[in-house]
CSV table of C-alpha atoms in Angstrom, one decimal:
chain,number,residue,atom,x,y,z
A,98,MET,CA,22.8,-38.8,18.0
A,99,GLY,CA,25.8,-37.3,16.2
A,100,HIS,CA,24.5,-33.7,16.2
A,101,GLU,CA,26.6,-31.0,18.0
A,102,CYS,CA,24.4,-28.8,20.1
A,103,ILE,CA,25.0,-25.3,21.5
A,104,ASP,CA,23.3,-23.1,24.0
A,105,ALA,CA,20.1,-21.9,22.5
A,106,SER,CA,20.3,-18.7,24.6
A,107,LYS,CA,23.3,-17.4,22.8
A,108,GLU,CA,22.6,-14.7,20.2
A,109,TYR,CA,23.7,-15.4,16.7
A,110,LYS,CA,25.1,-12.4,14.8
A,111,TRP,CA,24.4,-12.3,11.1
A,112,GLY,CA,27.1,-10.9,8.9
A,113,ASP,CA,27.8,-10.8,5.2
A,114,ASP,CA,30.8,-13.1,5.7
A,115,VAL,CA,28.9,-15.8,7.4
A,116,LYS,CA,25.4,-15.6,6.0
A,117,SER,CA,26.3,-17.7,3.0
A,118,ASP,CA,27.3,-20.5,5.3
A,119,VAL,CA,24.2,-20.5,7.4
A,120,THR,CA,20.9,-22.3,6.6
A,121,GLU,CA,17.8,-20.7,8.2
A,122,ILE,CA,14.9,-23.1,8.7
A,123,VAL,CA,11.5,-21.8,9.7
A,124,LEU,CA,9.8,-24.6,11.4
A,125,VAL,CA,6.0,-24.5,11.5
A,126,ARG,CA,3.5,-26.6,13.4
A,127,HIS,CA,0.4,-27.4,11.3
A,128,GLY,CA,-2.8,-25.6,12.0
A,129,GLU,CA,-5.4,-26.8,14.5
A,130,THR,CA,-7.3,-30.0,13.6
A,131,THR,CA,-10.6,-31.5,14.6
A,132,TRP,CA,-8.8,-34.0,16.8
A,133,ASN,CA,-6.6,-31.3,18.4
A,134,ALA,CA,-9.8,-29.5,19.4
A,135,ALA,CA,-11.4,-32.7,20.7
A,136,GLY,CA,-8.4,-33.7,22.8
A,137,ARG,CA,-7.9,-36.8,20.6
A,138,ILE,CA,-4.5,-38.4,20.1
A,139,GLN,CA,-3.5,-38.3,16.4
A,140,GLY,CA,0.0,-39.7,16.1
A,141,GLN,CA,0.2,-40.8,12.4
A,142,ILE,CA,-3.5,-41.0,11.9
A,143,GLU,CA,-5.0,-38.3,9.5
A,144,SER,CA,-7.1,-35.5,10.9
A,145,ASP,CA,-8.2,-32.5,8.9
A,146,LEU,CA,-7.7,-28.8,9.8
A,147,ASN,CA,-10.8,-27.4,11.4
A,148,GLU,CA,-12.2,-24.0,10.7
A,149,ILE,CA,-9.8,-22.3,13.1
A,150,GLY,CA,-6.9,-24.3,11.7
A,151,GLN,CA,-7.7,-23.1,8.2
A,152,LYS,CA,-7.7,-19.5,9.4
A,153,GLN,CA,-4.4,-20.2,11.2
A,154,ALA,CA,-2.9,-21.5,8.0
A,155,VAL,CA,-4.0,-18.3,6.2
A,156,ALA,CA,-2.6,-16.1,9.0
A,157,ILE,CA,0.8,-17.8,9.1
A,158,ALA,CA,0.9,-17.7,5.3
A,159,GLN,CA,0.3,-14.0,5.3
A,160,ARG,CA,3.0,-13.5,7.9
A,161,LEU,CA,5.6,-15.6,6.1
A,162,GLY,CA,4.7,-14.0,2.8
A,163,LYS,CA,5.9,-10.7,4.0
A,164,GLU,CA,9.2,-12.0,5.1
A,165,GLU,CA,12.3,-13.1,3.1
A,166,ARG,CA,11.2,-15.4,0.4
A,167,PRO,CA,12.1,-19.1,1.1
A,168,ILE,CA,13.9,-21.0,-1.6
A,169,ALA,CA,11.9,-24.2,-0.8
A,170,ILE,CA,9.0,-25.5,1.4
A,171,TYR,CA,9.1,-28.9,2.9
A,172,SER,CA,6.3,-30.7,4.7
A,173,SER,CA,5.5,-33.9,6.6
A,174,ASP,CA,3.4,-36.2,4.3
A,175,LEU,CA,0.4,-36.1,6.7
A,176,LYS,CA,-2.5,-34.1,5.3
A,177,ARG,CA,-2.8,-31.6,8.2
A,178,ALA,CA,0.8,-30.5,7.6
A,179,LYS,CA,0.6,-30.5,3.8
A,180,ASP,CA,-2.6,-28.4,3.8
A,181,THR,CA,-0.8,-25.8,6.0
A,182,ALA,CA,2.3,-25.9,3.8
A,183,LEU,CA,0.3,-25.5,0.6
A,184,LYS,CA,-1.3,-22.3,2.0
A,185,ILE,CA,2.1,-21.0,2.8
A,186,ALA,CA,3.4,-21.9,-0.6
A,187,GLU,CA,0.7,-19.7,-2.2
A,188,THR,CA,1.8,-16.5,-0.5
A,189,CYS,CA,5.5,-17.2,-0.7
A,190,PHE,CA,5.3,-17.9,-4.5
A,191,CYS,CA,6.7,-21.4,-4.2
A,192,SER,CA,5.7,-23.7,-7.0
A,193,LYS,CA,5.7,-26.8,-4.9
A,194,VAL,CA,5.8,-28.4,-1.5
A,195,THR,CA,8.3,-31.3,-1.1
A,196,GLU,CA,7.0,-34.1,1.2
A,197,VAL,CA,9.4,-35.6,3.7
A,198,PRO,CA,7.9,-38.7,5.3
A,199,GLU,CA,10.6,-38.6,8.0
A,200,LEU,CA,9.0,-35.3,9.3
A,201,LYS,CA,5.7,-36.9,10.1
A,202,GLU,CA,4.4,-37.1,13.7
A,203,ARG,CA,5.6,-39.7,16.1
A,204,HIS,CA,3.8,-43.1,15.9
A,205,VAL,CA,2.4,-43.5,19.4
A,206,GLY,CA,1.3,-47.1,19.1
A,207,SER,CA,-2.0,-48.1,20.7
A,208,LEU,CA,-2.6,-44.6,21.9
A,209,GLN,CA,-3.5,-43.4,18.4
A,210,GLY,CA,-7.2,-42.6,18.1
A,211,LEU,CA,-7.9,-42.5,21.8
A,212,TYR,CA,-8.8,-39.4,23.8
A,213,TRP,CA,-6.0,-38.1,26.1
A,214,LYS,CA,-8.4,-38.4,29.0
A,215,ASP,CA,-8.9,-42.1,28.4
A,216,GLY,CA,-5.3,-43.1,27.6
A,217,ALA,CA,-4.2,-44.1,31.1
A,218,GLU,CA,-7.2,-46.3,31.6
A,219,LYS,CA,-7.5,-47.9,28.2
A,220,GLU,CA,-3.8,-48.3,27.3
A,221,PRO,CA,-1.9,-47.9,30.6
A,222,GLU,CA,1.4,-49.5,29.2
A,223,ALA,CA,1.4,-47.3,26.1
A,224,TYR,CA,0.4,-44.2,28.1
A,225,SER,CA,3.2,-44.8,30.6
A,226,ALA,CA,5.7,-45.4,27.8
A,227,PHE,CA,4.8,-42.1,26.1
A,228,PHE,CA,5.5,-40.1,29.2
A,229,SER,CA,8.5,-42.2,30.3
A,230,SER,CA,11.9,-40.6,30.8
A,231,GLN,CA,13.4,-43.7,29.3
A,232,ASN,CA,14.0,-42.4,25.9
A,233,ASP,CA,14.7,-45.7,24.2
A,234,LEU,CA,11.4,-47.2,25.3
A,235,GLU,CA,9.1,-48.0,22.3
A,236,ILE,CA,5.4,-47.4,22.8
A,237,PRO,CA,3.5,-50.7,22.7
A,238,GLY,CA,1.3,-51.2,19.6
A,239,GLY,CA,4.0,-50.4,17.0
A,240,GLY,CA,5.0,-47.0,18.4
A,241,GLU,CA,8.4,-45.3,18.3
A,242,SER,CA,10.7,-44.5,21.1
A,243,PHE,CA,11.6,-40.9,21.7
A,244,ASP,CA,15.2,-41.7,20.6
A,245,GLN,CA,13.9,-43.0,17.3
A,246,LEU,CA,11.8,-39.9,16.8
A,247,CYS,CA,14.8,-37.7,17.5
A,248,GLU,CA,17.1,-39.5,15.2
A,249,ARG,CA,14.8,-39.5,12.2
A,250,SER,CA,13.7,-35.9,12.8
A,251,MET,CA,17.2,-34.5,13.2
A,252,ASN,CA,18.6,-36.5,10.3
A,253,ALA,CA,15.8,-35.2,8.0
A,254,LEU,CA,16.4,-31.6,9.2
A,255,GLU,CA,20.1,-31.9,8.7
A,256,GLN,CA,19.8,-33.2,5.2
A,257,ILE,CA,17.6,-30.2,4.3
A,258,ALA,CA,20.0,-27.8,6.0
A,259,LYS,CA,23.0,-29.2,4.1
A,260,LYS,CA,21.1,-29.0,0.8
A,261,HIS,CA,20.2,-25.4,1.3
A,262,LYS,CA,23.5,-23.9,2.7
A,263,GLY,CA,23.1,-20.1,2.8
A,264,GLU,CA,19.4,-20.2,2.1
A,265,ARG,CA,16.1,-19.9,3.9
A,266,VAL,CA,13.5,-22.7,3.8
A,267,ILE,CA,10.2,-23.5,5.5
A,268,VAL,CA,9.4,-26.9,7.1
A,269,VAL,CA,5.9,-27.7,8.2
A,270,THR,CA,5.7,-30.5,10.7
A,271,HIS,CA,4.1,-31.6,14.1
A,272,GLY,CA,4.2,-31.0,17.8
A,273,GLY,CA,6.0,-34.2,18.6
A,274,VAL,CA,8.7,-33.6,15.9
A,275,LEU,CA,9.2,-30.0,17.1
A,276,ARG,CA,9.6,-31.3,20.7
A,277,ALA,CA,12.2,-33.7,19.5
A,278,ILE,CA,14.1,-31.0,17.6
A,279,TYR,CA,14.1,-28.6,20.5
A,280,MET,CA,15.3,-31.1,23.0
A,281,SER,CA,17.9,-32.5,20.7
A,282,ILE,CA,19.4,-29.0,20.1
A,283,THR,CA,19.2,-27.6,23.6
A,284,GLN,CA,19.6,-30.9,25.5
A,285,ALA,CA,16.8,-29.5,27.7
A,286,SER,CA,14.6,-31.9,29.7
A,287,SER,CA,11.4,-30.3,28.5
A,288,ALA,CA,10.2,-28.4,25.4
A,289,GLY,CA,7.1,-26.8,27.0
A,290,LYS,CA,4.0,-26.2,25.0
A,291,LEU,CA,4.1,-26.6,21.2
A,292,LEU,CA,1.4,-24.4,19.7
A,293,ASN,CA,-0.5,-24.9,16.5
A,294,ALA,CA,0.6,-22.7,13.6
A,295,SER,CA,3.6,-21.4,15.6
A,296,VAL,CA,6.8,-20.1,14.0
A,297,ASN,CA,10.1,-21.6,15.3
A,298,VAL,CA,13.4,-20.5,13.7
A,299,VAL,CA,16.6,-22.5,13.7
A,300,ARG,CA,19.9,-22.1,12.0
A,301,PHE,CA,22.6,-24.6,11.0
A,302,SER,CA,26.2,-23.9,10.3
A,303,ASP,CA,29.5,-25.8,10.8
A,304,GLN,CA,27.6,-28.9,12.0
A,305,LYS,CA,26.0,-26.8,14.8
A,306,TRP,CA,22.4,-25.9,15.5
A,307,ILE,CA,21.1,-22.8,17.2
A,308,ILE,CA,17.5,-21.8,18.0
A,309,ASP,CA,16.8,-18.2,17.0
A,310,SER,CA,13.2,-18.0,18.1
A,311,TRP,CA,10.6,-20.5,19.4
A,312,SER,CA,6.8,-20.8,19.6
A,313,ASP,CA,6.0,-17.4,18.2
A,314,VAL,CA,2.3,-17.1,17.6
A,315,SER,CA,2.1,-13.3,17.4
A,316,HIS,CA,0.5,-13.6,13.9
A,317,LEU,CA,-2.5,-15.5,15.5
A,318,SER,CA,-3.7,-12.6,17.7
A,319,SER,CA,-6.9,-12.2,15.7
A,320,VAL,CA,-7.5,-15.9,15.0
A,321,GLY,CA,-6.7,-17.6,18.3
A,322,PHE,CA,-5.2,-20.9,19.2
A,323,LEU,CA,-5.5,-23.8,21.7
A,324,GLN,CA,-3.7,-22.6,24.8
A,325,ARG,CA,-2.9,-26.1,25.9
A,326,GLY,CA,-0.9,-26.8,22.7
A,327,PHE,CA,1.0,-30.1,22.6
A,328,ASP,CA,2.9,-30.9,25.7
A,329,GLY,CA,4.7,-34.3,25.7
A,330,ASP,CA,6.2,-33.6,29.1
A,331,ALA,CA,3.0,-33.1,31.2
A,332,LYS,CA,0.1,-35.5,31.5
A,333,PRO,CA,-3.2,-34.0,30.7
């Protein structure tokens, strides 16, 4: 997809001579929603943060508010991400959240609105396409292929990185997008569980991406989170 990837296990050393060339992006998955808790497939359909998700948004905002202040905060244009981002913006003293439609969740076609447990029976073709290893296969019902998701997600992220060279920014997005970003950077065959309100840090320099940390939920110890998370690699 035109993005050079390097081994995520390699340690990146900060230094005064290189920091100005590196963009640090803190990727955040939105807080838990009513549909997350119910096991319902959201895709690009709106679903509000539930009570736990609101508490998660506060917890992650408190954590990020104690760290280096971001120069900007970006978010998917879906409400669950925007609401999480707005809470973070309050504690990080950012005056606005910039919406980026290209960071919204994957459109999963006719699976949207179904319960995961019913997907295989009610929409077998779409369900099979979602879990297919054929990455250019679009999901029936107007859904995206995994390749399409990766391309738009990485292009959006790279534009942000190039705009904020030498700066720190926060991006609030979705489990499917995070999975696409992780697998694009690492070239891994799986991204594992993507947890609500998790902190995932990536850096960009010289057209190269590196993952600094992934799926950190240490700030949620007193709030809790869905252990199953989002896992686009394993059927529920």
